[in-house]
Short mmCIF file of N, CA and C in Angstrom, two decimals:
data_model
loop_
_atom_site.label_atom_id
_atom_site.label_comp_id
_atom_site.label_asym_id
_atom_site.label_seq_id
_atom_site.Cartn_x
_atom_site.Cartn_y
_atom_site.Cartn_z
N MET A 1 38.71 67.58 41.13
CA MET A 1 37.58 68.39 40.89
C MET A 1 37.36 69.25 42.12
N ASP A 2 36.96 70.44 41.90
CA ASP A 2 36.67 71.35 43.04
C ASP A 2 35.19 71.69 42.99
N ILE A 3 34.48 71.28 44.02
CA ILE A 3 33.06 71.55 44.11
C ILE A 3 32.76 72.27 45.44
N ALA A 4 32.28 73.48 45.29
CA ALA A 4 31.96 74.30 46.50
C ALA A 4 33.10 74.38 47.48
N GLY A 5 34.33 74.52 46.92
CA GLY A 5 35.47 74.66 47.79
C GLY A 5 36.03 73.33 48.32
N GLN A 6 35.43 72.22 47.96
CA GLN A 6 35.89 70.88 48.40
C GLN A 6 36.56 70.25 47.21
N HIS A 7 37.73 69.65 47.44
CA HIS A 7 38.41 68.90 46.39
C HIS A 7 38.04 67.46 46.48
N ILE A 8 37.57 66.90 45.39
CA ILE A 8 37.10 65.50 45.37
C ILE A 8 37.60 64.81 44.11
N ILE A 9 37.64 63.49 44.26
CA ILE A 9 37.96 62.61 43.11
C ILE A 9 36.73 61.71 42.94
N VAL A 10 36.29 61.59 41.68
CA VAL A 10 35.16 60.75 41.37
C VAL A 10 35.61 59.65 40.44
N PRO A 11 35.56 58.41 40.87
CA PRO A 11 36.00 57.29 40.00
C PRO A 11 35.12 57.19 38.80
N LEU A 12 35.70 56.97 37.63
CA LEU A 12 34.98 56.81 36.38
C LEU A 12 35.22 55.44 35.76
N GLY A 13 34.47 55.09 34.76
CA GLY A 13 34.70 53.86 34.03
C GLY A 13 33.72 52.78 34.40
N ALA A 14 33.67 51.74 33.61
CA ALA A 14 32.70 50.68 33.79
C ALA A 14 32.83 49.97 35.17
N LYS A 15 34.03 49.83 35.65
CA LYS A 15 34.29 49.23 36.98
C LYS A 15 33.54 49.94 38.09
N ASN A 16 33.34 51.25 37.89
CA ASN A 16 32.81 52.10 38.95
C ASN A 16 31.36 52.56 38.67
N VAL A 17 30.67 51.89 37.77
CA VAL A 17 29.31 52.27 37.41
C VAL A 17 28.43 52.40 38.63
N ASN A 18 28.54 51.45 39.56
CA ASN A 18 27.67 51.46 40.73
C ASN A 18 28.34 52.13 41.96
N PHE A 19 29.47 52.73 41.77
CA PHE A 19 30.18 53.38 42.84
C PHE A 19 29.48 54.68 43.19
N ASN A 20 29.05 54.82 44.44
CA ASN A 20 28.31 55.98 44.78
C ASN A 20 29.05 56.85 45.82
N LYS A 21 30.35 56.75 45.85
CA LYS A 21 31.09 57.54 46.82
C LYS A 21 32.11 58.40 46.05
N MET A 22 32.38 59.53 46.65
CA MET A 22 33.46 60.39 46.12
C MET A 22 34.55 60.42 47.21
N ILE A 23 35.76 60.62 46.78
CA ILE A 23 36.84 60.74 47.76
C ILE A 23 37.15 62.23 47.91
N SER A 24 36.98 62.68 49.12
CA SER A 24 37.27 64.05 49.50
C SER A 24 38.72 64.15 49.90
N LEU A 25 39.38 65.20 49.37
CA LEU A 25 40.80 65.41 49.62
C LEU A 25 41.08 66.56 50.49
N ASN A 26 42.03 66.44 51.43
CA ASN A 26 42.51 67.56 52.17
C ASN A 26 43.68 68.15 51.39
N ASN A 27 44.35 69.18 51.95
CA ASN A 27 45.40 69.82 51.19
C ASN A 27 46.55 68.89 50.77
N SER A 28 46.94 68.02 51.71
CA SER A 28 48.05 67.10 51.32
C SER A 28 47.54 66.06 50.30
N GLY A 29 46.32 65.68 50.36
CA GLY A 29 45.77 64.76 49.36
C GLY A 29 45.70 65.42 47.98
N VAL A 30 45.34 66.69 47.91
CA VAL A 30 45.36 67.40 46.66
C VAL A 30 46.80 67.49 46.14
N PHE A 31 47.73 67.78 47.04
CA PHE A 31 49.15 67.81 46.64
C PHE A 31 49.60 66.50 46.07
N LEU A 32 49.33 65.40 46.75
CA LEU A 32 49.71 64.08 46.27
C LEU A 32 49.03 63.74 44.95
N TRP A 33 47.74 64.04 44.82
CA TRP A 33 47.03 63.78 43.60
C TRP A 33 47.69 64.54 42.44
N ARG A 34 48.07 65.76 42.65
CA ARG A 34 48.75 66.52 41.58
C ARG A 34 50.10 65.89 41.28
N GLN A 35 50.79 65.43 42.25
CA GLN A 35 52.11 64.79 42.02
C GLN A 35 51.89 63.49 41.18
N LEU A 36 50.80 62.83 41.38
CA LEU A 36 50.53 61.58 40.66
C LEU A 36 50.13 61.80 39.21
N GLN A 37 49.90 63.06 38.83
CA GLN A 37 49.53 63.34 37.44
C GLN A 37 50.69 63.09 36.51
N THR A 38 51.93 63.06 37.06
CA THR A 38 53.09 62.63 36.32
C THR A 38 53.59 61.35 36.99
N GLU A 39 54.35 60.59 36.32
CA GLU A 39 54.86 59.33 36.88
C GLU A 39 55.92 59.64 37.98
N ASN A 40 55.51 59.31 39.23
CA ASN A 40 56.40 59.49 40.36
C ASN A 40 56.41 58.23 41.21
N THR A 41 57.59 57.87 41.74
CA THR A 41 57.69 56.75 42.65
C THR A 41 57.25 57.19 44.04
N GLU A 42 57.08 56.21 44.95
CA GLU A 42 56.73 56.58 46.30
C GLU A 42 57.89 57.37 46.94
N ALA A 43 59.09 57.08 46.60
CA ALA A 43 60.23 57.82 47.12
C ALA A 43 60.21 59.30 46.65
N GLU A 44 59.81 59.47 45.37
CA GLU A 44 59.75 60.85 44.83
C GLU A 44 58.57 61.62 45.50
N LEU A 45 57.48 60.92 45.73
CA LEU A 45 56.33 61.52 46.44
C LEU A 45 56.74 61.94 47.84
N LEU A 46 57.50 61.06 48.55
CA LEU A 46 57.96 61.32 49.89
C LEU A 46 58.88 62.57 49.89
N GLU A 47 59.83 62.61 48.97
CA GLU A 47 60.74 63.75 48.90
C GLU A 47 59.97 65.03 48.67
N ALA A 48 59.00 65.02 47.72
CA ALA A 48 58.21 66.21 47.43
C ALA A 48 57.41 66.63 48.67
N MET A 49 56.81 65.67 49.35
CA MET A 49 55.98 66.00 50.51
C MET A 49 56.83 66.60 51.62
N LEU A 50 58.01 66.01 51.86
CA LEU A 50 58.89 66.54 52.90
C LEU A 50 59.40 67.93 52.58
N ASN A 51 59.50 68.25 51.32
CA ASN A 51 59.98 69.56 50.88
C ASN A 51 58.88 70.63 51.04
N VAL A 52 57.66 70.22 51.04
CA VAL A 52 56.54 71.19 51.07
C VAL A 52 55.86 71.29 52.47
N TYR A 53 55.76 70.14 53.15
CA TYR A 53 55.03 70.10 54.43
C TYR A 53 55.99 69.91 55.59
N ASP A 54 55.62 70.49 56.70
CA ASP A 54 56.35 70.32 57.93
C ASP A 54 55.81 69.06 58.64
N VAL A 55 56.39 67.90 58.16
CA VAL A 55 55.93 66.61 58.64
C VAL A 55 57.15 65.70 58.79
N ASP A 56 57.10 64.79 59.77
CA ASP A 56 58.22 63.89 59.89
C ASP A 56 58.08 62.79 58.82
N GLU A 57 59.20 62.14 58.50
CA GLU A 57 59.27 61.16 57.46
C GLU A 57 58.31 59.98 57.67
N GLU A 58 58.25 59.47 58.91
CA GLU A 58 57.42 58.35 59.20
C GLU A 58 55.89 58.67 58.95
N THR A 59 55.50 59.81 59.34
CA THR A 59 54.10 60.22 59.13
C THR A 59 53.82 60.40 57.62
N ALA A 60 54.80 60.98 56.91
CA ALA A 60 54.63 61.22 55.49
C ALA A 60 54.53 59.89 54.73
N VAL A 61 55.36 58.94 55.10
CA VAL A 61 55.33 57.63 54.45
C VAL A 61 53.98 56.99 54.68
N GLN A 62 53.46 57.00 55.90
CA GLN A 62 52.21 56.39 56.20
C GLN A 62 51.05 57.05 55.44
N ASP A 63 51.13 58.39 55.37
CA ASP A 63 50.04 59.14 54.64
C ASP A 63 50.08 58.81 53.17
N ILE A 64 51.26 58.71 52.58
CA ILE A 64 51.37 58.34 51.16
C ILE A 64 50.86 56.99 50.89
N LYS A 65 51.27 56.01 51.71
CA LYS A 65 50.87 54.63 51.56
C LYS A 65 49.33 54.49 51.68
N SER A 66 48.75 55.20 52.66
CA SER A 66 47.30 55.19 52.88
C SER A 66 46.59 55.79 51.70
N PHE A 67 47.08 56.89 51.19
CA PHE A 67 46.46 57.61 50.05
C PHE A 67 46.47 56.70 48.82
N ILE A 68 47.61 56.09 48.53
CA ILE A 68 47.73 55.25 47.35
C ILE A 68 46.86 54.00 47.51
N LYS A 69 46.80 53.42 48.70
CA LYS A 69 45.96 52.30 48.96
C LYS A 69 44.50 52.60 48.66
N LYS A 70 44.04 53.75 49.12
CA LYS A 70 42.64 54.14 48.90
C LYS A 70 42.35 54.32 47.39
N LEU A 71 43.31 54.90 46.69
CA LEU A 71 43.14 55.10 45.21
C LEU A 71 43.10 53.76 44.51
N ILE A 72 43.92 52.83 44.94
CA ILE A 72 43.90 51.43 44.31
C ILE A 72 42.60 50.72 44.69
N GLU A 73 42.23 50.77 45.92
CA GLU A 73 40.95 50.07 46.37
C GLU A 73 39.76 50.59 45.60
N THR A 74 39.71 51.85 45.26
CA THR A 74 38.55 52.41 44.56
C THR A 74 38.68 52.28 43.05
N GLY A 75 39.80 51.78 42.57
CA GLY A 75 40.02 51.60 41.15
C GLY A 75 40.42 52.84 40.41
N ILE A 76 40.76 53.89 41.20
CA ILE A 76 41.19 55.10 40.51
C ILE A 76 42.55 54.96 39.89
N ILE A 77 43.43 54.22 40.56
CA ILE A 77 44.74 53.89 39.94
C ILE A 77 44.96 52.37 40.08
N GLU A 78 45.89 51.90 39.33
CA GLU A 78 46.22 50.50 39.40
C GLU A 78 47.57 50.22 40.03
#
């Protein structure tokens, strides 16, 4: 969702009824979120990120793991 130029994810569903936080995404977060709209493995996410961003593999791996962990912790993905 894009609100006032900010990209955010808002968890939905019964599990998140009392959830009062939104996840704000930077450009790479938006990129990963879009990649997750189709079924992609972490290896595929890494390959895509390395093809688009000027980032070393270790940093990209950590960013992907951190992003996925946050989505799982908030119940956005399983």
